[in-house]
mmCIF file of C-alpha atoms and ligand atoms in Angstrom:
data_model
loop_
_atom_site.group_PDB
_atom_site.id
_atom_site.type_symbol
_atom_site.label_atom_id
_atom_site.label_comp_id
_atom_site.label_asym_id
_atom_site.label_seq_id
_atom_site.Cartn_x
_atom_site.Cartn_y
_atom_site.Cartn_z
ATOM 1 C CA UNK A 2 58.268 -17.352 -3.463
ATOM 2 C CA UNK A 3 59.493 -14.601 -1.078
ATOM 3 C CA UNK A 4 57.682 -12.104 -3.168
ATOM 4 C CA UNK A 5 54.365 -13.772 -2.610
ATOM 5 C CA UNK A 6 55.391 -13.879 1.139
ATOM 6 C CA UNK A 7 55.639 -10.356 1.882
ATOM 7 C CA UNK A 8 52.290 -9.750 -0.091
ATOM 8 C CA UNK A 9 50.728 -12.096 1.678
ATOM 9 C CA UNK A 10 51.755 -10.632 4.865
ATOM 10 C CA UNK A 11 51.026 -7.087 4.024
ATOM 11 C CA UNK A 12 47.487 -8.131 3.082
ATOM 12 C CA UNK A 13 47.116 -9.673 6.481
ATOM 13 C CA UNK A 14 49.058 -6.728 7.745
ATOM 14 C CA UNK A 15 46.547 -4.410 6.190
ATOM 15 C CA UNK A 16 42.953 -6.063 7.012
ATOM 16 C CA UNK A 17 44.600 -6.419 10.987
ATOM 17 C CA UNK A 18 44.850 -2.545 10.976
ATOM 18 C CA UNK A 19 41.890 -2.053 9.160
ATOM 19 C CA UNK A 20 39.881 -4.239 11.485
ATOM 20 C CA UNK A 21 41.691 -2.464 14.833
ATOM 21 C CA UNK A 22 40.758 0.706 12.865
ATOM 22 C CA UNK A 23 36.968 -0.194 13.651
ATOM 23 C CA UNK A 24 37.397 -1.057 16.989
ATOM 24 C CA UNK A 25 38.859 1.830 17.998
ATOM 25 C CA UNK A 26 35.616 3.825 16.445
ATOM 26 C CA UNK A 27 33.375 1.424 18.014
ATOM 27 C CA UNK A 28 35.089 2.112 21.522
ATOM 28 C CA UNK A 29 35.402 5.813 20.528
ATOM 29 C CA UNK A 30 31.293 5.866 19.439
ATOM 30 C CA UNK A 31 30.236 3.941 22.533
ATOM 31 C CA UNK A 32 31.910 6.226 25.179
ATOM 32 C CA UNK A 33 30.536 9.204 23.392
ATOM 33 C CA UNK A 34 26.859 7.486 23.148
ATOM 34 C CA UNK A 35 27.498 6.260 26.912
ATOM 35 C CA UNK A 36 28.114 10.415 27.869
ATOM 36 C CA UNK A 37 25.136 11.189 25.428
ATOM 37 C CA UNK A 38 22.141 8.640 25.392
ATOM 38 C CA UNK A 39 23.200 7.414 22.459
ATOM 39 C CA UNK A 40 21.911 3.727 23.371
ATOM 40 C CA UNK A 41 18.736 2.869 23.470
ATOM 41 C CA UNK A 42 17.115 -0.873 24.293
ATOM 42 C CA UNK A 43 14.331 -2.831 22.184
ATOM 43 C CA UNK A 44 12.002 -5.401 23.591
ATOM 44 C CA UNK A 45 10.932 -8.810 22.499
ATOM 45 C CA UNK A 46 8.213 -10.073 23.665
ATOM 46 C CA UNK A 47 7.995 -13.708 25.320
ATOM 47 C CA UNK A 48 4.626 -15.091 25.505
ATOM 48 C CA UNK A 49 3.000 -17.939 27.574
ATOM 49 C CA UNK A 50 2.598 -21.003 25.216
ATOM 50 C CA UNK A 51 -0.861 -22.343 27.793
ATOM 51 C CA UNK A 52 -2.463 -18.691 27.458
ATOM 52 C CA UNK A 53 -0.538 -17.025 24.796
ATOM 53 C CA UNK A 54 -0.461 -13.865 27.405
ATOM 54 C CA UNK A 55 2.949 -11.795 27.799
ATOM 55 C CA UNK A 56 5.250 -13.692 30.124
ATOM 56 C CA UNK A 57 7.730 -10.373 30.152
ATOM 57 C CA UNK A 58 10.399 -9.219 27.678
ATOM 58 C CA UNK A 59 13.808 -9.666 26.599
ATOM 59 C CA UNK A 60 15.899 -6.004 26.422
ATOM 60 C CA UNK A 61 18.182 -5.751 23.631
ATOM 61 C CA UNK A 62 20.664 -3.082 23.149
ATOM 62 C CA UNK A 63 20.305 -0.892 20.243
ATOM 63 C CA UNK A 64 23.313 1.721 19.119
ATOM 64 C CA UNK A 65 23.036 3.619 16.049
ATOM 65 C CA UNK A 66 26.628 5.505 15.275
ATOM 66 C CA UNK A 67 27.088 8.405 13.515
ATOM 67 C CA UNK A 68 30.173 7.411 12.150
ATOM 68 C CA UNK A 69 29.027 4.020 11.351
ATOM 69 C CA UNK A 70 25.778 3.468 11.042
ATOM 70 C CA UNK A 71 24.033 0.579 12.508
ATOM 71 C CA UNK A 72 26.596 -1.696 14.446
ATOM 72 C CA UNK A 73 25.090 -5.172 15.864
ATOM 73 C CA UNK A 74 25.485 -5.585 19.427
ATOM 74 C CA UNK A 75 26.889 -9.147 18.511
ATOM 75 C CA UNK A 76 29.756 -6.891 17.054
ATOM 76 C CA UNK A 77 29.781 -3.782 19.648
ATOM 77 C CA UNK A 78 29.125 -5.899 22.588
ATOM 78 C CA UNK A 79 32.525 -7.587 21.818
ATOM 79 C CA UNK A 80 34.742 -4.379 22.106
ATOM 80 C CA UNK A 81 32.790 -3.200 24.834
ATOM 81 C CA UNK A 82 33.595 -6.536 26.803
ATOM 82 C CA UNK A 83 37.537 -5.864 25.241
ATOM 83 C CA UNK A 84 37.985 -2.416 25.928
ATOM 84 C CA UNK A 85 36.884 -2.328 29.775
ATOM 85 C CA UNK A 86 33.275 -0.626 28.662
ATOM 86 C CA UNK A 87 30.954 -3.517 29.568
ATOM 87 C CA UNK A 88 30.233 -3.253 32.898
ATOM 88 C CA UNK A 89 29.361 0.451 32.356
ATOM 89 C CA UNK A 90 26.605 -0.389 29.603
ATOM 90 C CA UNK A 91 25.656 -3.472 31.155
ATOM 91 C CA UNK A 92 24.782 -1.184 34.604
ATOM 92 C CA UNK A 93 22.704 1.210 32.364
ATOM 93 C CA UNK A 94 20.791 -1.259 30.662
ATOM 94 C CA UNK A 95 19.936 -2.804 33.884
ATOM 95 C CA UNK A 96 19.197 0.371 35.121
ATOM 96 C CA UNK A 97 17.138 1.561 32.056
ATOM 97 C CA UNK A 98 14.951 -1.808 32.494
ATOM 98 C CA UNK A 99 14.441 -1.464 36.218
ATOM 99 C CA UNK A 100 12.751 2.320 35.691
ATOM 100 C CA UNK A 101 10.921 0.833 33.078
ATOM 101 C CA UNK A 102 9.413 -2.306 34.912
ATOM 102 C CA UNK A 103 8.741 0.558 37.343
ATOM 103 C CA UNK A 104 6.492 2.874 34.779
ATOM 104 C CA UNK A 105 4.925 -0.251 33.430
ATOM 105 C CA UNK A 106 3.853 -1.573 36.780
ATOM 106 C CA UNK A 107 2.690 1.780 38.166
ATOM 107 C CA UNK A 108 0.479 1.248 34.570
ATOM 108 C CA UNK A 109 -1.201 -1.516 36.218
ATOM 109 C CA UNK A 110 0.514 -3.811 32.675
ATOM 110 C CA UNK A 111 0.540 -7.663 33.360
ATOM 111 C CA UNK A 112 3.798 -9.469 32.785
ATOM 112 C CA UNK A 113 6.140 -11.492 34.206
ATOM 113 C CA UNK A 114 9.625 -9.935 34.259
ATOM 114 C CA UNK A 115 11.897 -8.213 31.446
ATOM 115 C CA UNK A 116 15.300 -9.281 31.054
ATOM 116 C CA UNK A 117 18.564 -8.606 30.639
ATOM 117 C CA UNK A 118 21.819 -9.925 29.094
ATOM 118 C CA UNK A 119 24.572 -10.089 31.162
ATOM 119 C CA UNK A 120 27.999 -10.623 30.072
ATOM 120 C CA UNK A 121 30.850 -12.470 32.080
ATOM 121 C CA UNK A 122 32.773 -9.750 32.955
ATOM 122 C CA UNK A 123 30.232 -7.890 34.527
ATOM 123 C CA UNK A 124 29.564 -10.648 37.109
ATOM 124 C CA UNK A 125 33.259 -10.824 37.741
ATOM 125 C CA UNK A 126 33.374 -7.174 38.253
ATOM 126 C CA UNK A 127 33.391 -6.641 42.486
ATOM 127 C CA UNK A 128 30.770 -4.046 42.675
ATOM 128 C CA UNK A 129 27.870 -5.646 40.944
ATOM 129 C CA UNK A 130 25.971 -6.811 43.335
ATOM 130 C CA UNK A 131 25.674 -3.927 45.338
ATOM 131 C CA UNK A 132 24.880 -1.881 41.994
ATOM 132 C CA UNK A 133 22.284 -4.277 41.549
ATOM 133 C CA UNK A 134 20.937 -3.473 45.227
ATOM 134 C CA UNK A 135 21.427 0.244 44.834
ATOM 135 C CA UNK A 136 19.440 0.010 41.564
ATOM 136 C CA UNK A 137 16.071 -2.109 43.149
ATOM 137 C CA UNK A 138 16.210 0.106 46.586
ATOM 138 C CA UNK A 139 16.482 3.717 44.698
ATOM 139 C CA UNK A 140 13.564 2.686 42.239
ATOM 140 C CA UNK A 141 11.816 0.749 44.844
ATOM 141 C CA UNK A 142 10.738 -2.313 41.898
ATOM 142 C CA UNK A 143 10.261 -5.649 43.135
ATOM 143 C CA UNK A 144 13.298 -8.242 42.310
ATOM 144 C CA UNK A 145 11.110 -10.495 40.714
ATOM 145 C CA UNK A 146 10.204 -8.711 37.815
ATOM 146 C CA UNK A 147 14.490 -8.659 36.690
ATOM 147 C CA UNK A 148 15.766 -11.646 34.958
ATOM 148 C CA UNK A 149 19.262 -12.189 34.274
ATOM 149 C CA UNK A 150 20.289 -14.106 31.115
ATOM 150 C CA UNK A 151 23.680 -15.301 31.216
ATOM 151 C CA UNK A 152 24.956 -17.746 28.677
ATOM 152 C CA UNK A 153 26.238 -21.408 29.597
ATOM 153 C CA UNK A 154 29.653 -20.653 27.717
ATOM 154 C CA UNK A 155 30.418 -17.434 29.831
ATOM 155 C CA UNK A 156 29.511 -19.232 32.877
ATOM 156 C CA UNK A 157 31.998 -21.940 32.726
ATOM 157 C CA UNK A 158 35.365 -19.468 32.955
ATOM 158 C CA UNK A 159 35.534 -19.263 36.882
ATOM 159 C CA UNK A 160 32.616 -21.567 36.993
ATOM 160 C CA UNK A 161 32.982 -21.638 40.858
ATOM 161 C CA UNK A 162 33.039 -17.521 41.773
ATOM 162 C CA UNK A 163 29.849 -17.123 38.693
ATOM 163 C CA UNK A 164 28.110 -19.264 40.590
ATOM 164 C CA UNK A 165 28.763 -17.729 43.789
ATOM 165 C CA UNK A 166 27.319 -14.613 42.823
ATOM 166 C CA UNK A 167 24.692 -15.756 41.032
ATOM 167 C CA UNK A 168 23.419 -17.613 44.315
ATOM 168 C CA UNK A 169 23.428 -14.072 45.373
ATOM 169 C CA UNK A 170 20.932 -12.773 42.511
ATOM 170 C CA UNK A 171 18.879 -15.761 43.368
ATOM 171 C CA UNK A 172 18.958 -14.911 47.320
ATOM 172 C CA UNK A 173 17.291 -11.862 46.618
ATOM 173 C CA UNK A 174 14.890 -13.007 44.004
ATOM 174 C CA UNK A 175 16.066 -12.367 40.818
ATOM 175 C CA UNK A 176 15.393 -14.878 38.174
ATOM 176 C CA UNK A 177 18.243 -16.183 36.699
ATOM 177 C CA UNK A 178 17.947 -17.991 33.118
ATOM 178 C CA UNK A 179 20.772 -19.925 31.352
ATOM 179 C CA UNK A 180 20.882 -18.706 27.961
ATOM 180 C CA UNK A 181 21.469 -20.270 24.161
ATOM 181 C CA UNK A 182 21.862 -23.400 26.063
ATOM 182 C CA UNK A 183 22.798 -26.355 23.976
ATOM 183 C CA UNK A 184 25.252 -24.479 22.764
ATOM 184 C CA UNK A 185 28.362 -24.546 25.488
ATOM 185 C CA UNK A 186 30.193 -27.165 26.630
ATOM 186 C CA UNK A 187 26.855 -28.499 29.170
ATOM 187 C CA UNK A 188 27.026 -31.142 31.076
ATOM 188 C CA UNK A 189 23.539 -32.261 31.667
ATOM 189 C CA UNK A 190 24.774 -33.459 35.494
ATOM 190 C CA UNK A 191 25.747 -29.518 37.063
ATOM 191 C CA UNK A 192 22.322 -28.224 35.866
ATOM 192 C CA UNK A 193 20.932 -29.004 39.178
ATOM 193 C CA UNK A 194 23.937 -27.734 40.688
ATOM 194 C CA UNK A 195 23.330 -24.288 39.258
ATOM 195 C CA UNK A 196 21.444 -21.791 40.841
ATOM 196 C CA UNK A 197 19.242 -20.777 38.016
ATOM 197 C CA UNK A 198 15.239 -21.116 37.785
ATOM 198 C CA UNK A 199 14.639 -20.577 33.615
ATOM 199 C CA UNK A 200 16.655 -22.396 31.040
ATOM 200 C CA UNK A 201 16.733 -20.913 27.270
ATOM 201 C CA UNK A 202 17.162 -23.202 24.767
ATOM 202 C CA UNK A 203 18.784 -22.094 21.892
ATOM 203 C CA UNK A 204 17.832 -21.323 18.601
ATOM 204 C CA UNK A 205 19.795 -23.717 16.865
ATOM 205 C CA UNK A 206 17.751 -26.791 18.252
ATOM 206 C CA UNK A 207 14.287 -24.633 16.937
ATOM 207 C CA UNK A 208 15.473 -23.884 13.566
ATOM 208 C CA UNK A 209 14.461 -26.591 11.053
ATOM 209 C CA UNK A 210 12.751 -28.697 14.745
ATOM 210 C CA UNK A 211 9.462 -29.205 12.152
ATOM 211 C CA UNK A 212 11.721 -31.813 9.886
ATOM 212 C CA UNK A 213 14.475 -32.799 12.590
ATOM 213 C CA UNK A 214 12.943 -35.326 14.513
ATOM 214 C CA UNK A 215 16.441 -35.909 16.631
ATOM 215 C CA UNK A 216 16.513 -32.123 17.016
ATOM 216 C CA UNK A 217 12.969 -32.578 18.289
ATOM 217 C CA UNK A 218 14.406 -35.666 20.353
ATOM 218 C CA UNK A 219 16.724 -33.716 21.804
ATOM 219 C CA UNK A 220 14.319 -30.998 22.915
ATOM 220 C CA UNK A 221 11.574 -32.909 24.237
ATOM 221 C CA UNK A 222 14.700 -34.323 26.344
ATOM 222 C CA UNK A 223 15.874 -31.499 27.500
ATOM 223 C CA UNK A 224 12.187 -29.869 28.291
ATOM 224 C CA UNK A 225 11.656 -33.110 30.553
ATOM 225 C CA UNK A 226 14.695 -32.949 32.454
ATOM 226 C CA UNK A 227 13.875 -28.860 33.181
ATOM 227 C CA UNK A 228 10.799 -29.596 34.285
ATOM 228 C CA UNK A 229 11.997 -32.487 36.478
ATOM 229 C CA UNK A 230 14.654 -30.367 38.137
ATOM 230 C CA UNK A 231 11.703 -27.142 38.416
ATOM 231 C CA UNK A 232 13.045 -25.352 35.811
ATOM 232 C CA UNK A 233 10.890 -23.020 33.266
ATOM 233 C CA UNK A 234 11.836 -23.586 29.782
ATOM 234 C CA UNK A 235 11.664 -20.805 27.427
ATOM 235 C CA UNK A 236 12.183 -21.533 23.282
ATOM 236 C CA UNK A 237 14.234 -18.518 21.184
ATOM 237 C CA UNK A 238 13.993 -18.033 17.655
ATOM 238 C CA UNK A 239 10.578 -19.511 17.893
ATOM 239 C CA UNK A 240 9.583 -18.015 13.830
ATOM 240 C CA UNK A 241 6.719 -20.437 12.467
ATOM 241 C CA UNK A 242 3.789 -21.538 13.674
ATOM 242 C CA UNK A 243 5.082 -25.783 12.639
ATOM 243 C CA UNK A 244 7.514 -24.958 15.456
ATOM 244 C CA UNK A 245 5.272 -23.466 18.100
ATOM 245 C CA UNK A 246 2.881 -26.524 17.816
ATOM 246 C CA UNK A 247 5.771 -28.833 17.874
ATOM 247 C CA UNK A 248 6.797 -26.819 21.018
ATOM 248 C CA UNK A 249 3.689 -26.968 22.510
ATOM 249 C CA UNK A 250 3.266 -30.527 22.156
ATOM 250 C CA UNK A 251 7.124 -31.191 24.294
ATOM 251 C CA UNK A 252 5.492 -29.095 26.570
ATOM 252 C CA UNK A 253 7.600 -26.000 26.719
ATOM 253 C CA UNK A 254 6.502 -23.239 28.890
ATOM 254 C CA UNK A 255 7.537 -19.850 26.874
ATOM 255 C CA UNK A 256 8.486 -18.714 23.307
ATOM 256 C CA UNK A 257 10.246 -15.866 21.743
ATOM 257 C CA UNK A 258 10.716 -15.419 18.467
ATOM 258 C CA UNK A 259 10.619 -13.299 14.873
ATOM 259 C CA UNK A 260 6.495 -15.438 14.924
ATOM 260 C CA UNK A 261 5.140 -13.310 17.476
ATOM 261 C CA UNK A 262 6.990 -10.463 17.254
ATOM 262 C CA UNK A 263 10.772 -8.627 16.595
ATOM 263 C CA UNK A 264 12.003 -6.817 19.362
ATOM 264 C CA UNK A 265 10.136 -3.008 19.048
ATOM 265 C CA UNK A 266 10.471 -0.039 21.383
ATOM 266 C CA UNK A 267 8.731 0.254 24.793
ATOM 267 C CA UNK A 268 6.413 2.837 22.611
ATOM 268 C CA UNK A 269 5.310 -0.130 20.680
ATOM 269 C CA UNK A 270 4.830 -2.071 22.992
ATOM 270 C CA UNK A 271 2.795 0.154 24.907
ATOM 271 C CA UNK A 272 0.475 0.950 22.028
ATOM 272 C CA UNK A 273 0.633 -3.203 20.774
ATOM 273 C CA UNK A 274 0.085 -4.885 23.773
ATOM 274 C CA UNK A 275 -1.023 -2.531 26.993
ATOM 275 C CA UNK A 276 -3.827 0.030 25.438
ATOM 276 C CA UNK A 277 -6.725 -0.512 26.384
ATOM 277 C CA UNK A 278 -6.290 -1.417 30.067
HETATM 278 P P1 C2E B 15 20.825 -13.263 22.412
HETATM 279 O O1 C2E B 15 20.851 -12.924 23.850
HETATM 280 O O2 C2E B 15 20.857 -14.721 22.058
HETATM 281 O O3 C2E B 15 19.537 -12.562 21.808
HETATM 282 C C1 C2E B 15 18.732 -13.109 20.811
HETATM 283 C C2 C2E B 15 19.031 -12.512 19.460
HETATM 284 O O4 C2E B 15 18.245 -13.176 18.476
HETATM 285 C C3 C2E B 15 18.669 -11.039 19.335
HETATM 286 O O5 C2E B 15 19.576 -10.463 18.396
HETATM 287 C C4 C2E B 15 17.253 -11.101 18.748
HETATM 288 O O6 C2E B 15 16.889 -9.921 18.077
HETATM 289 C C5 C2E B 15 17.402 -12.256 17.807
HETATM 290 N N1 C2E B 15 16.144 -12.960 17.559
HETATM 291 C C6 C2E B 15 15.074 -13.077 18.378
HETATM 292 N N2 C2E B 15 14.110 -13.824 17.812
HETATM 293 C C7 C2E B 15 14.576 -14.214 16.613
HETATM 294 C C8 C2E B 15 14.037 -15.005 15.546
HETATM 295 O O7 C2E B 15 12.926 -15.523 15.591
HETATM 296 N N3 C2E B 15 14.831 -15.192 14.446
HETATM 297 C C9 C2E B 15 16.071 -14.642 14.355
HETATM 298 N N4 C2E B 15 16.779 -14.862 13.236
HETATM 299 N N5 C2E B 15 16.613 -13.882 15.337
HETATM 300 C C10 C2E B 15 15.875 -13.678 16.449
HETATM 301 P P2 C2E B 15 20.304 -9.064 18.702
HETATM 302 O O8 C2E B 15 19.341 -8.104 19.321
HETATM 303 O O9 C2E B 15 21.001 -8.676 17.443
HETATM 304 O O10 C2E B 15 21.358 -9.435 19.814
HETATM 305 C C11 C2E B 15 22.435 -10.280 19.520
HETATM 306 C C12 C2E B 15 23.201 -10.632 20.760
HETATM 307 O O11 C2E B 15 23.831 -9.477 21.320
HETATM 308 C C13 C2E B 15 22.327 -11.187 21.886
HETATM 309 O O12 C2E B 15 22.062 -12.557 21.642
HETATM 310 C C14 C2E B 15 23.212 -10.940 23.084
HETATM 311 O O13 C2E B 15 24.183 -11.950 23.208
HETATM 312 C C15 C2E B 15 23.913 -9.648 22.704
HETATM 313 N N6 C2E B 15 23.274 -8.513 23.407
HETATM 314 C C16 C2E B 15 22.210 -7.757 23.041
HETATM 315 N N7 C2E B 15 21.917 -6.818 23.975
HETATM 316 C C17 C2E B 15 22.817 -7.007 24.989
HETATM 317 C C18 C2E B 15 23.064 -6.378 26.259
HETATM 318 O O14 C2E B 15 22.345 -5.455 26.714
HETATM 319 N N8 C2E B 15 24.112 -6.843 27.003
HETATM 320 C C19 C2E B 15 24.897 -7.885 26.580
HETATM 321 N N9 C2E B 15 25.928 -8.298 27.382
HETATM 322 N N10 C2E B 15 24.697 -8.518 25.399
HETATM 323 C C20 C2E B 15 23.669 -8.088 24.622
HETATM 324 CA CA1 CA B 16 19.591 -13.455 25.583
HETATM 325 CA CA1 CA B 17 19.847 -16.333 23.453
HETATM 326 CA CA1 CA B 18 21.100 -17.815 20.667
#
């Protein structure tokens, strides 16, 4: 009936504002914690499968609001990329993990790289590669130890100028990884095409991998054809031991995962993994 209509439409009406309501705290909270160290970054360990040693670290962006409490960065990391405030975070948190590859080198701490996630629009923003430069050259930290994640999906929009610039990252020897792949639209045949040297798979394929044999199928596939092309292959969500024999076994080179440890702050991992050297 009509009446029905027009509630139906003022409920939408209503949960529309509500949920526009949020964003505009979210955006509000993030430029405040932006002007105020309000974000801070966690790190998860990856580890070696051959040696079980730290291979490096994935940073993840933690923001606590006032207002709101905890907010996910699945959630915050949205209206960041919708407002215009991602390529502002994403150049702190690359900037925050390049002064701390920095400390933990001058430590004398063994690992491989530490990571970041990148999001679409801050490869499509002009000035990135020269922040990128500006970063390494005013903390004087080797290239190597950066990785880049950036996920398959949010590679294919302009698939031709991401790639450009990501030849870029590679030309001056940052890693590169393609992450929660599986996931996108992939074509197996532009892999070698990419200019990327890890490949993440995602942790849809590990979950349940212990009772799935085509899910193992598939992985064992898609570890082979890395390898073949000279990729490393790193495993996410890695949380049982079943899984990280099963890994093992398809020869995959790296895990991360809730099994060896949740991401923790670079306190923790100081006192967990580097005391004693
Ligand atoms: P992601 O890049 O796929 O990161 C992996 C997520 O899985 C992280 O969630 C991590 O805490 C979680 N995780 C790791 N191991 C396990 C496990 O064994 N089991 C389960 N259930 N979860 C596991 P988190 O930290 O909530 O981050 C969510 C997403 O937010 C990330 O997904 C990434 O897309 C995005 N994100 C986080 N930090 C940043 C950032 O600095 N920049 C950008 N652009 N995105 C970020
Ligand atoms: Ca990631
Ligand atoms: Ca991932
Ligand atoms: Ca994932």
């Amino acid at each position: 009936s009509k009446r029905s209509g027009k509630n139906k439409f003022t409920f939408f009406d209503k949960e529309l504002s509500e949920n526009i309501m949020r964003r505009d705290k979210i955006e509000k909270g993030l430029r405040e914690a932006l002007d105020n160290d309000g974000l801070h970054l966690v790190y998860q360990p990856k580890i070696d499968i051959n040696n079980n040693k730290i291979a490096g670290f994935e940073a993840l962006l933690r923001w606590h609001s006032e207002e709101l409490g905890f907010v996910s960065p699945m959630e915050f990391i949205e209206v960041a990329e919708e407002r215009g405030l991602i390529c502002k975070i994403g150049k702190w948190v690359i900037e925050r993990v390049t002064r701390q590859n920095k400390e933990w080198k001058k430590q004398g701490f063994e690992y491989g790289t530490i990571s970041v996630n990148v999001s679409p629009k801050q490869i499509q923003n002009e000035d990135f590669i020269q922040e990128i430069e500006k970063i390494m050259n005013d903390c004087e930290v080797c290239p190597t130890l950066l990785e880049v994640e950036i996920t398959e999906n949010s590679l294919m929009k302009e698939f031709d100028y991401n790639v450009k610039v990501l030849k870029q990252l590679r030309e001056k020897k940052i890693n590169i990884s393609l992450d929660d792949f599986g996931t996108g639209y992939s074509s197996l045949s532009y892999l070698k095409e990419l200019p990327i040297n890890i490949l993440k798979i995602d942790k849809s394929f590990i979950d349940d991998i212990e009772n799935d044999n085509n899910k193992k199928s598939i992985v064992d596939g898609i570890i082979q054809l890395a390898h073949k092309i000279n990729l490393e292959v790193v495993a996410e969500g890695v949380e049982s031991e079943e899984q990280l024999i099963i890994l093992k076994e398809l020869n995959c080179d790296i895990i991360q995962g809730y099994f060896f440890s949740k991401p923790i702050s670079s306190e923790e991992v100081e006192s967990k993994y580097f005391s004693g050297i």
